[in-house]
């Protein structure tokens, strides 16, 4: 089993980044990850002015997955997520859904113990998830803070232990990276941060050749979620709706009109986060309605 | 028990409307309701051009609740929702989240049988809900199609059997009205319509004197949801977030900063519908975190 340490990271997804490790489909790999603030917050007294903002949102990688080519799907099985025993959450004036309210910068440390996250006397069951996870775009670079078709900072609570993620591959080897674990987060990620925590992810990759989703897809036991993003939440919701209606048309052989109608009663629209440079939405479709194949497009 | 027939309806919420019935707190009342299309669609061949759009979105009422005064909360217990054995769903070019796609107007009839909604060979469990429900604003009139602080066309799936709804009262008697039942809908209401159905609602009102929520609140077994609306989904989400953070500040005695942080891990943001004249969001807060009292504001 290969282990990639957290010092081997990137602050953007780009085909220009040199792989730090090579894996074959089926091989187990562990990625150690920094917390989203780069481990710079040591206590609640750490002044936010002392933080080097060029060292946040690091993603461990990139990993070269052998055999992955443009037009394929990189399938990522999230076998386990381990988190450290303390995380950090912070508010920064100007940031988050209520960023234009008047408030002070603040940092809070949360202990994580026996599967619980402790916040000011409250005990919440831990629900670890991966905030940033993706592959290199075809060209240029996308900061790790930004979600898009390649994945990135999607901050979707469904990217959790035992989920399977489907990412479109744009370059040879896919150049996968991940980081930004959250010990717990809710849909919306209201204040822009969650319980940010360092940890380890156990992954196994596989490939689907010559077809890929247009946007990342998460699979859980009973449904698929299509994850989209845009500066405007309305547009992110529209993108997710379009993807869902197309999938229903393929799955059922329905014309647009029928699939569109059915979208109101069979597709659930949800918010991943309302805060990042691009906000994130998802369309949730039960497996009783579509198969994976209905969600993928044949490549040339 | 009083029964209000579906011919006694309004197309707007307004203090100018004369009550069609008077009830006391605690009294049971049944409202019969038209479907959202005013029962005008008799078959799948009904041409949409034949529909009189001034006769859609009727709400049965208004009901004068004795003792209700400005600044109070009208508490609405939804004891039962009965729906007819057939509903209708439609798509109209220009309408819905994908309204600017190219498509034809279409109508579909869905049979409702043994608790199932039948759609083109698919069988979905019925989940009846009330789309439009609200009280008169202080002045002017708000079309029944539009959600706002008074309630209205919120199209929230949580306004279901056994839910309790809290509405701010703006005028004597509250002037409550409801209609627009859906046999089933999902969060988002993608195509603008759901399985629109006529039916009957069994309600019981009560009052909380001299305090009220800023936006409607739904209570289910384990949580409260604050329902907001705006032309822009981002703004609706922001309004819901503000309400949730204020409630946490009251509940826990926390400063803004701490409640804002906690919003990322304890408050779930969701979409009611992304389509109406005003789009709807909700902030979902577990009852372990807030009490009803934290959600209400004392009036003068």
Coordinates of C-alpha atoms in Angstrom, one line a residue:
Chain A
X1 CA 0.0 0.0 0.0
X2 CA 1.3 3.4 -0.9
X3 CA 1.2 6.4 1.5
X4 CA 1.5 10.0 0.3
X5 CA 2.5 12.4 3.1
X6 CA 0.9 15.7 3.6
X7 CA 3.9 17.7 2.6
X8 CA 3.4 16.5 -1.0
X9 CA 0.6 18.9 -1.9
X10 CA -0.6 21.4 -4.4
X11 CA -2.6 24.6 -4.2
X12 CA -4.2 24.2 -7.6
X13 CA -5.3 21.5 -10.0
X14 CA -3.2 21.6 -13.2
X15 CA -1.8 19.4 -15.8
X16 CA 1.6 21.2 -15.2
X17 CA 2.0 19.6 -11.7
X18 CA 4.4 16.7 -11.5
X19 CA 2.9 13.6 -10.0
X20 CA 4.1 12.8 -6.4
X21 CA 3.0 9.1 -6.7
X22 CA 1.9 6.6 -9.3
X23 CA -0.8 4.0 -8.6
X24 CA -2.5 1.2 -10.6
X25 CA -6.3 0.8 -10.6
X26 CA -7.3 -1.5 -7.7
X27 CA -4.3 -0.6 -5.6
X28 CA -4.9 0.8 -2.1
X29 CA -3.5 4.2 -1.4
X30 CA -3.5 6.4 1.7
X31 CA -3.3 10.2 1.4
X32 CA -2.3 12.2 4.5
X33 CA -3.8 15.6 4.5
X34 CA -3.3 19.0 6.1
X35 CA -6.3 20.9 7.5
X36 CA -7.6 23.6 5.3
X37 CA -5.7 26.3 7.2
X38 CA -2.4 24.5 6.7
X39 CA -2.1 23.7 10.4
X40 CA -1.3 27.3 11.1
X41 CA -3.9 27.7 13.9
X42 CA -2.4 26.3 17.1
X43 CA -4.8 27.8 19.6
X44 CA -7.9 30.1 19.9
X45 CA -5.5 33.0 20.5
X46 CA -3.8 32.6 17.1
X47 CA -4.4 36.0 15.5
X48 CA -5.9 35.6 12.0
X49 CA -3.5 38.4 10.8
X50 CA -0.7 35.9 11.4
X51 CA -2.0 33.4 8.9
X52 CA -0.2 33.0 5.6
X53 CA -3.3 32.8 3.3
X54 CA -1.1 31.4 0.4
X55 CA -0.7 28.2 2.5
X56 CA -4.4 27.3 2.9
X57 CA -6.5 24.8 1.0
X58 CA -3.6 22.4 0.2
X59 CA -4.6 19.1 -1.5
X60 CA -2.3 16.1 -1.2
X61 CA -1.1 14.9 -4.6
X62 CA -1.3 14.9 -7.5
X63 CA -1.5 11.1 -7.9
X64 CA -1.0 9.7 -11.4
X65 CA -3.5 6.8 -12.0
X66 CA -2.0 4.5 -14.6
X67 CA -4.2 3.9 -17.6
X68 CA -6.4 7.0 -17.1
X69 CA -6.9 9.0 -20.3
X70 CA -8.9 12.0 -21.4
X71 CA -12.6 11.0 -21.7
X72 CA -12.4 8.3 -19.1
X73 CA -14.0 8.3 -15.6
X74 CA -11.9 8.1 -12.6
X75 CA -13.8 6.1 -10.0
X76 CA -12.7 6.9 -6.4
X77 CA -13.8 4.6 -3.6
X78 CA -13.5 6.3 -0.3
X79 CA -12.8 3.4 1.9
X80 CA -12.0 5.3 5.1
X81 CA -11.5 8.8 6.5
X82 CA -9.5 9.2 9.7
X83 CA -9.4 12.6 11.4
X84 CA -7.1 14.0 14.1
X85 CA -8.4 14.6 17.6
X86 CA -8.8 18.3 17.2
X87 CA -10.1 20.6 14.5
X88 CA -10.4 24.3 14.0
X89 CA -13.2 26.6 12.8
X90 CA -13.0 30.2 12.0
X91 CA -15.0 33.3 10.9
X92 CA -13.4 36.0 8.8
X93 CA -15.2 39.3 8.2
X94 CA -16.3 39.4 4.5
X95 CA -16.5 35.6 4.2
X96 CA -19.4 33.2 4.3
X97 CA -23.1 33.7 3.6
X98 CA -23.4 36.4 6.2
X99 CA -20.0 37.9 5.3
X100 CA -21.3 41.4 5.1
X101 CA -22.5 41.4 8.7
X102 CA -20.4 43.3 11.2
X103 CA -18.3 40.9 13.2
X104 CA -14.8 40.2 14.5
X105 CA -12.4 37.5 13.2
X106 CA -12.5 34.5 15.6
X107 CA -11.0 31.1 15.8
X108 CA -12.3 28.1 17.8
X109 CA -10.7 24.8 18.5
X110 CA -13.0 21.7 18.6
X111 CA -11.9 18.5 20.3
X112 CA -12.9 15.3 18.6
X113 CA -13.3 12.4 20.9
X114 CA -15.0 9.0 20.9
X115 CA -16.7 9.9 17.6
X116 CA -18.0 13.2 18.9
X117 CA -17.2 16.8 18.0
X118 CA -17.2 19.0 21.1
X119 CA -18.3 22.6 20.5
X120 CA -18.8 24.8 23.5
X121 CA -20.3 22.1 25.6
X122 CA -22.3 20.6 22.7
X123 CA -21.5 17.1 21.5
X124 CA -22.2 16.4 17.8
X125 CA -21.7 13.0 16.2
X126 CA -18.7 13.2 13.9
X127 CA -19.5 12.8 10.1
X128 CA -16.1 13.1 8.4
X129 CA -16.0 14.1 4.7
X130 CA -13.6 15.3 2.1
X131 CA -14.0 19.0 1.2
X132 CA -11.6 19.2 -1.8
X133 CA -11.2 16.3 -4.2
X134 CA -10.6 16.4 -7.9
X135 CA -8.4 15.9 -11.0
X136 CA -6.4 18.3 -13.2
X137 CA -8.3 20.3 -15.8
X138 CA -7.2 19.9 -19.5
X139 CA -5.2 23.1 -19.3
X140 CA -4.4 26.0 -17.1
X141 CA -4.9 25.7 -13.4
X142 CA -7.8 26.0 -11.0
X143 CA -7.1 27.0 -7.4
X144 CA -7.9 24.2 -4.9
X145 CA -10.4 26.6 -3.3
X146 CA -12.7 26.5 -6.3
X147 CA -15.1 23.8 -7.4
X148 CA -15.9 23.1 -11.0
X149 CA -16.3 20.1 -13.4
X150 CA -13.0 18.7 -12.3
X151 CA -14.2 18.5 -8.7
X152 CA -12.1 20.7 -6.4
X153 CA -13.5 22.4 -3.3
X154 CA -17.0 21.0 -3.6
X155 CA -17.6 20.8 0.2
X156 CA -20.3 18.2 -0.3
X157 CA -21.3 16.3 2.8
X158 CA -22.0 13.2 0.7
X159 CA -18.3 12.8 -0.1
X160 CA -17.9 10.6 2.9
X161 CA -16.7 7.2 4.0
X162 CA -18.1 4.5 1.8
X163 CA -19.1 6.9 -0.9
X164 CA -17.9 6.4 -4.5
X165 CA -17.0 9.4 -6.5
X166 CA -17.0 9.6 -10.3
X167 CA -14.7 12.3 -11.8
X168 CA -14.2 13.1 -15.5
X169 CA -10.6 12.6 -16.6
X170 CA -9.1 15.4 -18.7
X171 CA -5.4 14.5 -18.9
X172 CA -3.3 11.3 -18.9
X173 CA -3.1 9.9 -15.3
X174 CA -6.0 12.1 -14.2
X175 CA -3.6 13.8 -11.6
X176 CA -5.9 13.3 -8.6
X177 CA -5.5 15.3 -5.4
X178 CA -7.6 15.6 -2.2
X179 CA -7.6 17.4 1.1
X180 CA -9.6 19.7 3.3
X181 CA -11.2 17.1 5.6
X182 CA -14.2 18.2 7.7
X183 CA -15.0 16.3 10.9
X184 CA -18.5 17.6 10.5
X185 CA -20.3 20.0 8.2
X186 CA -24.0 20.7 7.2
X187 CA -25.4 21.5 3.8
X188 CA -24.7 25.1 3.1
X189 CA -21.4 25.5 5.1
X190 CA -22.9 28.8 6.3
X191 CA -19.8 30.5 7.8
X192 CA -17.4 29.3 5.0
X193 CA -15.4 27.0 7.3
X194 CA -16.4 23.7 9.1
X195 CA -14.5 21.7 11.6
X196 CA -11.3 21.7 9.6
X197 CA -9.1 18.9 10.5
X198 CA -6.0 17.0 9.3
X199 CA -6.3 13.3 8.7
X200 CA -5.8 10.4 6.4
X201 CA -7.9 9.0 3.5
X202 CA -7.9 5.4 2.3
X203 CA -8.8 5.3 -1.4
X204 CA -8.9 2.8 -4.2
X205 CA -9.2 4.0 -7.8
X206 CA -10.7 2.3 -10.8
X207 CA -11.5 3.5 -14.3
X208 CA -14.4 3.5 -16.7
X209 CA -12.9 3.8 -20.2
X210 CA -14.2 6.1 -22.9
X211 CA -17.1 7.6 -21.1
X212 CA -17.4 10.2 -18.3
X213 CA -19.9 12.4 -16.5
X214 CA -20.1 16.1 -17.3
X215 CA -19.9 17.0 -13.6
X216 CA -18.7 15.0 -10.7
X217 CA -21.1 12.4 -9.3
X218 CA -21.3 10.8 -5.9
X219 CA -22.8 7.4 -5.3
X220 CA -24.2 6.4 -2.0
X221 CA -26.3 3.3 -1.1
X222 CA -29.6 4.4 -2.7
X223 CA -28.9 7.4 -4.9
X224 CA -26.6 9.3 -7.2
X225 CA -25.9 13.0 -6.7
X226 CA -24.7 15.2 -9.5
X227 CA -22.5 18.0 -8.1
X228 CA -22.4 21.4 -9.9
X229 CA -21.0 24.8 -9.1
X230 CA -21.3 28.5 -10.2
X231 CA -20.8 31.9 -8.7
X232 CA -24.6 32.2 -8.6
X233 CA -26.5 29.5 -6.7
X234 CA -29.5 29.8 -9.0
X235 CA -27.2 28.8 -11.9
X236 CA -25.6 26.0 -10.0
X237 CA -29.1 24.7 -9.3
X238 CA -30.0 25.0 -13.0
X239 CA -26.8 23.1 -14.1
X240 CA -27.7 20.3 -11.7
X241 CA -31.3 20.3 -12.9
X242 CA -30.2 20.0 -16.6
X243 CA -27.9 17.1 -15.8
X244 CA -30.7 15.3 -13.9
X245 CA -33.3 15.8 -16.7
X246 CA -30.8 14.6 -19.3
X247 CA -30.1 11.5 -17.2
X248 CA -33.9 10.8 -16.9
X249 CA -34.3 11.2 -20.7
X250 CA -31.5 8.6 -21.3
X251 CA -32.8 6.3 -18.5
X252 CA -36.4 6.2 -19.5
X253 CA -36.3 7.1 -23.2
X254 CA -38.5 10.1 -22.3
X255 CA -38.8 13.3 -24.3
X256 CA -37.6 16.4 -22.5
X257 CA -41.1 17.5 -21.5
X258 CA -41.8 14.2 -19.6
X259 CA -38.4 14.2 -17.9
X260 CA -38.7 17.8 -16.9
X261 CA -42.1 17.1 -15.3
X262 CA -40.7 14.2 -13.5
X263 CA -37.9 16.3 -12.2
X264 CA -40.4 18.0 -9.8
X265 CA -41.4 14.8 -8.1
X266 CA -38.4 12.5 -8.5
X267 CA -35.3 14.7 -8.3
X268 CA -34.3 16.5 -5.1
X269 CA -32.3 19.7 -5.4
X270 CA -29.9 20.5 -2.5
X271 CA -27.2 22.9 -1.5
X272 CA -23.6 21.8 -1.0
X273 CA -22.2 25.2 0.1
X274 CA -23.3 28.7 -0.5
X275 CA -20.0 30.4 0.1
X276 CA -17.0 29.4 -1.9
X277 CA -15.7 31.3 -4.9
X278 CA -18.3 29.1 -6.7
X279 CA -21.3 28.0 -4.8
X280 CA -22.3 24.3 -5.1
X281 CA -25.6 22.5 -5.6
X282 CA -26.6 18.9 -6.2
X283 CA -29.4 17.0 -7.9
X284 CA -30.2 13.8 -6.0
X285 CA -31.6 10.9 -8.1
X286 CA -32.7 7.6 -6.6
X287 CA -31.1 4.5 -8.1
X288 CA -34.6 3.2 -8.7
X289 CA -34.7 5.7 -11.5
X290 CA -31.3 5.8 -13.2
X291 CA -28.3 3.6 -13.6
X292 CA -24.7 4.8 -13.6
X293 CA -24.6 4.4 -17.4
X294 CA -27.4 7.0 -17.8
X295 CA -25.1 9.5 -16.1
X296 CA -22.1 9.1 -18.3
X297 CA -21.5 10.4 -21.8
X298 CA -19.5 8.4 -24.5
X299 CA -16.3 10.1 -25.5
X300 CA -15.1 10.3 -29.1
Chain B
X1 CA -66.7 21.2 12.8
X2 CA -66.7 23.8 10.2
X3 CA -66.2 23.0 6.5
X4 CA -65.2 25.7 4.0
X5 CA -65.9 24.7 0.4
X6 CA -63.5 25.3 -2.4
X7 CA -65.6 27.9 -4.2
X8 CA -64.9 30.2 -1.3
X9 CA -61.4 31.2 -2.3
X10 CA -59.1 34.1 -3.1
X11 CA -56.3 34.8 -5.5
X12 CA -54.4 37.0 -3.2
X13 CA -53.7 37.5 0.5
X14 CA -55.0 40.9 1.6
X15 CA -56.6 42.6 4.6
X16 CA -59.3 43.8 2.2
X17 CA -60.8 40.3 1.7
X18 CA -63.9 39.6 3.6
X19 CA -63.7 36.4 5.8
X20 CA -65.7 33.5 4.5
X21 CA -65.7 31.8 7.9
X22 CA -64.9 32.5 11.6
X23 CA -63.2 30.0 13.9
X24 CA -62.1 29.9 17.5
X25 CA -58.7 28.7 18.5
X26 CA -59.0 24.9 19.2
X27 CA -61.9 24.4 16.9
X28 CA -61.5 21.9 14.1
X29 CA -61.9 23.2 10.6
X30 CA -61.9 21.5 7.1
X31 CA -60.8 23.5 4.0
X32 CA -61.7 22.0 0.7
X33 CA -59.3 23.1 -2.0
X34 CA -59.1 23.3 -5.8
X35 CA -56.0 22.1 -7.6
X36 CA -53.5 24.8 -8.5
X37 CA -54.9 24.9 -12.1
X38 CA -58.4 25.5 -10.9
X39 CA -59.6 22.1 -12.1
X40 CA -59.4 23.3 -15.7
X41 CA -57.3 20.4 -16.9
X42 CA -59.7 17.5 -17.6
X43 CA -57.4 15.3 -19.8
X44 CA -53.9 15.2 -21.3
X45 CA -55.4 16.7 -24.5
X46 CA -56.5 19.9 -22.7
X47 CA -54.7 22.6 -24.7
X48 CA -52.8 24.9 -22.4
X49 CA -54.0 27.8 -24.5
X50 CA -57.5 27.1 -23.2
X51 CA -56.5 27.7 -19.6
X52 CA -57.7 30.9 -18.0
X53 CA -54.6 31.8 -16.0
X54 CA -56.6 34.3 -13.9
X55 CA -58.2 31.2 -12.3
X56 CA -55.1 29.4 -11.0
X57 CA -53.5 29.3 -7.6
X58 CA -56.7 29.8 -5.7
X59 CA -56.5 29.5 -1.9
X60 CA -59.6 28.6 0.1
X61 CA -60.5 31.3 2.7
X62 CA -59.9 33.7 4.2
X63 CA -60.7 32.4 7.6
X64 CA -61.0 34.8 10.5
X65 CA -59.3 33.3 13.6
X66 CA -60.9 34.9 16.7
X67 CA -58.5 36.6 19.0
X68 CA -55.7 36.9 16.5
X69 CA -54.0 40.3 16.5
X70 CA -51.1 41.9 14.9
X71 CA -47.9 40.7 16.5
X72 CA -49.3 37.3 17.5
X73 CA -48.3 34.0 16.0
X74 CA -51.0 31.9 14.3
X75 CA -50.2 28.3 15.0
X76 CA -51.6 25.9 12.4
X77 CA -51.7 22.2 13.2
X78 CA -52.1 20.2 9.9
X79 CA -54.0 17.3 11.2
X80 CA -54.7 15.7 7.9
X81 CA -54.5 16.1 4.2
X82 CA -56.7 14.1 1.8
X83 CA -56.1 14.3 -1.9
X84 CA -58.3 13.3 -4.9
X85 CA -57.6 10.2 -6.9
X86 CA -56.1 12.0 -9.8
X87 CA -53.7 14.9 -10.1
X88 CA -52.2 16.9 -13.0
X89 CA -48.7 18.1 -13.8
X90 CA -47.7 20.4 -16.6
X91 CA -44.8 22.1 -18.3
X92 CA -45.1 25.6 -19.8
X93 CA -42.3 27.1 -22.0
X94 CA -40.6 29.8 -20.1
X95 CA -41.5 28.4 -16.7
X96 CA -39.5 26.4 -14.2
X97 CA -35.7 26.1 -13.6
X98 CA -35.1 25.0 -17.2
X99 CA -37.8 27.4 -18.6
X100 CA -35.4 28.8 -21.2
X101 CA -34.9 25.4 -22.8
X102 CA -36.8 24.7 -26.0
X103 CA -39.8 22.5 -25.3
X104 CA -43.5 22.2 -26.0
X105 CA -46.3 22.8 -23.5
X106 CA -47.5 19.5 -22.1
X107 CA -50.0 18.2 -19.6
X108 CA -50.0 14.8 -17.8
X109 CA -52.6 13.2 -15.6
X110 CA -51.4 11.1 -12.7
X111 CA -53.6 8.6 -11.0
X112 CA -53.3 8.4 -7.2
X113 CA -54.2 5.0 -5.9
X114 CA -53.5 3.0 -2.7
X115 CA -51.1 5.7 -1.5
X116 CA -49.1 5.6 -4.7
X117 CA -48.8 8.2 -7.4
X118 CA -48.6 6.6 -10.9
X119 CA -46.4 8.4 -13.4
X120 CA -45.8 6.6 -16.7
X121 CA -45.6 3.1 -15.2
X122 CA -43.6 4.4 -12.2
X123 CA -45.1 4.2 -8.7
X124 CA -44.1 6.7 -6.2
X125 CA -45.3 6.8 -2.6
X126 CA -47.7 9.7 -2.1
X127 CA -46.4 12.5 0.2
X128 CA -49.2 15.0 0.3
X129 CA -48.3 18.6 1.2
X130 CA -49.8 22.1 1.1
X131 CA -48.2 24.4 -1.5
X132 CA -49.9 27.7 -0.6
X133 CA -50.7 28.6 3.0
X134 CA -50.6 32.0 4.7
X135 CA -52.2 35.0 6.2
X136 CA -53.0 38.5 5.0
X137 CA -50.2 41.1 5.0
X138 CA -50.6 44.3 6.9
X139 CA -51.7 46.2 3.8
X140 CA -52.0 45.8 0.0
X141 CA -52.3 42.4 -1.5
X142 CA -49.9 39.6 -2.4
X143 CA -50.9 37.2 -5.2
X144 CA -51.4 33.7 -3.9
X145 CA -48.5 32.6 -6.3
X146 CA -45.9 34.5 -4.3
X147 CA -44.3 33.4 -1.1
X148 CA -43.1 36.0 1.5
X149 CA -43.1 36.6 5.2
X150 CA -46.9 36.0 5.4
X151 CA -46.4 32.5 3.9
X152 CA -48.1 32.1 0.5
X153 CA -46.9 29.8 -2.2
X154 CA -43.9 28.5 -0.3
X155 CA -44.1 25.0 -1.9
X156 CA -42.2 23.5 1.0
X157 CA -42.4 19.7 1.2
X158 CA -42.3 19.9 5.0
X159 CA -45.7 21.5 5.2
X160 CA -47.2 18.1 5.4
X161 CA -49.6 16.0 7.6
X162 CA -48.7 16.3 11.3
X163 CA -46.5 19.4 10.8
X164 CA -47.2 22.5 12.8
X165 CA -46.8 25.8 11.0
X166 CA -46.1 29.2 12.8
X167 CA -47.2 32.3 10.8
X168 CA -46.8 35.9 11.9
X169 CA -50.1 37.7 12.2
X170 CA -50.4 41.1 10.6
X171 CA -54.1 41.9 10.9
X172 CA -57.0 41.2 13.2
X173 CA -58.3 37.6 12.6
X174 CA -55.1 36.7 10.7
X175 CA -57.2 36.1 7.5
X176 CA -55.8 32.6 6.8
X177 CA -56.1 30.8 3.5
X178 CA -54.6 27.7 2.0
X179 CA -54.7 25.6 -1.2
X180 CA -52.5 24.2 -3.9
X181 CA -52.1 20.7 -2.6
X182 CA -49.4 18.4 -4.1
X183 CA -49.7 14.6 -3.9
X184 CA -45.9 14.6 -4.2
X185 CA -43.1 17.1 -4.7
X186 CA -39.4 17.1 -4.2
X187 CA -37.2 19.9 -2.9
X188 CA -36.7 22.3 -5.8
X189 CA -39.9 21.7 -7.7
X190 CA -37.8 21.7 -10.8
X191 CA -40.5 22.2 -13.5
X192 CA -42.7 24.7 -11.6
X193 CA -45.6 22.3 -11.1
X194 CA -45.9 19.1 -9.0
X195 CA -48.7 16.6 -8.9
X196 CA -51.4 19.3 -8.5
X197 CA -54.4 17.9 -6.8
X198 CA -57.7 19.0 -5.2
X199 CA -58.4 17.8 -1.7
X200 CA -59.3 18.6 1.9
X201 CA -57.2 19.8 4.8
X202 CA -58.1 19.3 8.4
X203 CA -56.7 22.1 10.6
X204 CA -56.7 23.4 14.1
X205 CA -55.5 26.9 14.9
X206 CA -54.1 28.2 18.1
X207 CA -52.4 31.5 19.0
X208 CA -49.2 32.6 20.7
X209 CA -49.9 36.2 21.9
X210 CA -47.6 39.1 21.5
X211 CA -44.7 37.4 19.8
X212 CA -44.2 36.1 16.3
X213 CA -41.5 34.8 14.0
X214 CA -40.0 37.0 11.3
X215 CA -40.6 34.4 8.6
X216 CA -42.9 31.3 8.7
X217 CA -41.6 28.3 10.6
X218 CA -42.5 24.7 10.2
X219 CA -42.1 22.3 13.1
X220 CA -41.7 18.5 12.6
X221 CA -40.8 15.9 15.1
X222 CA -37.2 16.7 15.5
X223 CA -36.5 20.1 14.0
X224 CA -37.7 23.6 13.1
X225 CA -37.4 24.9 9.6
X226 CA -37.4 28.7 8.9
X227 CA -38.9 29.4 5.5
X228 CA -37.7 32.4 3.5
X229 CA -38.1 33.6 -0.1
X230 CA -36.5 36.0 -2.5
X231 CA -36.3 36.5 -6.3
X232 CA -32.7 35.4 -5.9
X233 CA -32.0 32.0 -4.3
X234 CA -28.7 33.3 -2.9
X235 CA -30.6 36.0 -1.0
X236 CA -33.3 33.6 0.2
X237 CA -30.5 31.4 1.6
X238 CA -29.0 34.4 3.2
X239 CA -32.3 35.4 4.9
X240 CA -32.7 31.8 6.2
X241 CA -29.1 31.8 7.5
X242 CA -29.6 35.2 9.3
X243 CA -32.7 33.9 11.0
X244 CA -31.0 30.7 12.1
X245 CA -27.9 32.5 13.5
X246 CA -30.2 34.9 15.4
X247 CA -32.1 32.0 16.9
X248 CA -28.8 30.3 18.0
X249 CA -27.6 33.5 19.6
X250 CA -30.9 33.7 21.6
X251 CA -30.8 30.0 22.4
X252 CA -27.2 29.8 23.6
X253 CA -26.5 33.3 24.6
X254 CA -23.7 33.2 22.1
X255 CA -22.1 36.3 20.3
X256 CA -22.7 36.5 16.6
X257 CA -19.3 35.0 15.8
X258 CA -19.9 31.8 17.7
X259 CA -23.4 31.3 16.4
X260 CA -22.2 32.0 12.8
X261 CA -19.4 29.3 13.2
X262 CA -21.9 26.9 14.6
X263 CA -24.2 27.5 11.6
X264 CA -21.8 25.6 9.4
X265 CA -22.1 22.4 11.5
X266 CA -25.5 22.6 13.1
X267 CA -27.8 24.3 10.6
X268 CA -28.8 22.6 7.3
X269 CA -29.7 24.9 4.4
X270 CA -32.2 23.5 1.8
X271 CA -34.1 24.6 -1.2
X272 CA -37.9 24.6 -1.1
X273 CA -38.5 25.6 -4.7
X274 CA -36.3 27.4 -7.3
X275 CA -39.0 28.6 -9.6
X276 CA -41.8 30.7 -8.2
X277 CA -41.8 34.5 -8.6
X278 CA -39.8 34.3 -5.4
X279 CA -37.6 31.3 -4.8
X280 CA -37.7 29.6 -1.4
X281 CA -35.0 28.3 0.9
X282 CA -35.1 27.0 4.4
X283 CA -32.8 26.7 7.4
X284 CA -33.3 23.5 9.4
X285 CA -32.4 23.5 13.1
X286 CA -32.6 20.5 15.3
X287 CA -34.8 20.8 18.4
X288 CA -31.8 19.8 20.5
X289 CA -30.4 23.3 19.7
X290 CA -33.3 25.7 19.9
X291 CA -36.7 26.0 21.5
X292 CA -39.7 27.6 19.8
X293 CA -39.2 30.6 22.0
X294 CA -35.8 31.3 20.5
X295 CA -37.5 31.6 17.1
X296 CA -40.1 34.2 18.1
X297 CA -39.7 38.0 18.6
X298 CA -41.6 39.9 21.3
X299 CA -43.9 42.4 19.8
X300 CA -44.4 45.9 21.1

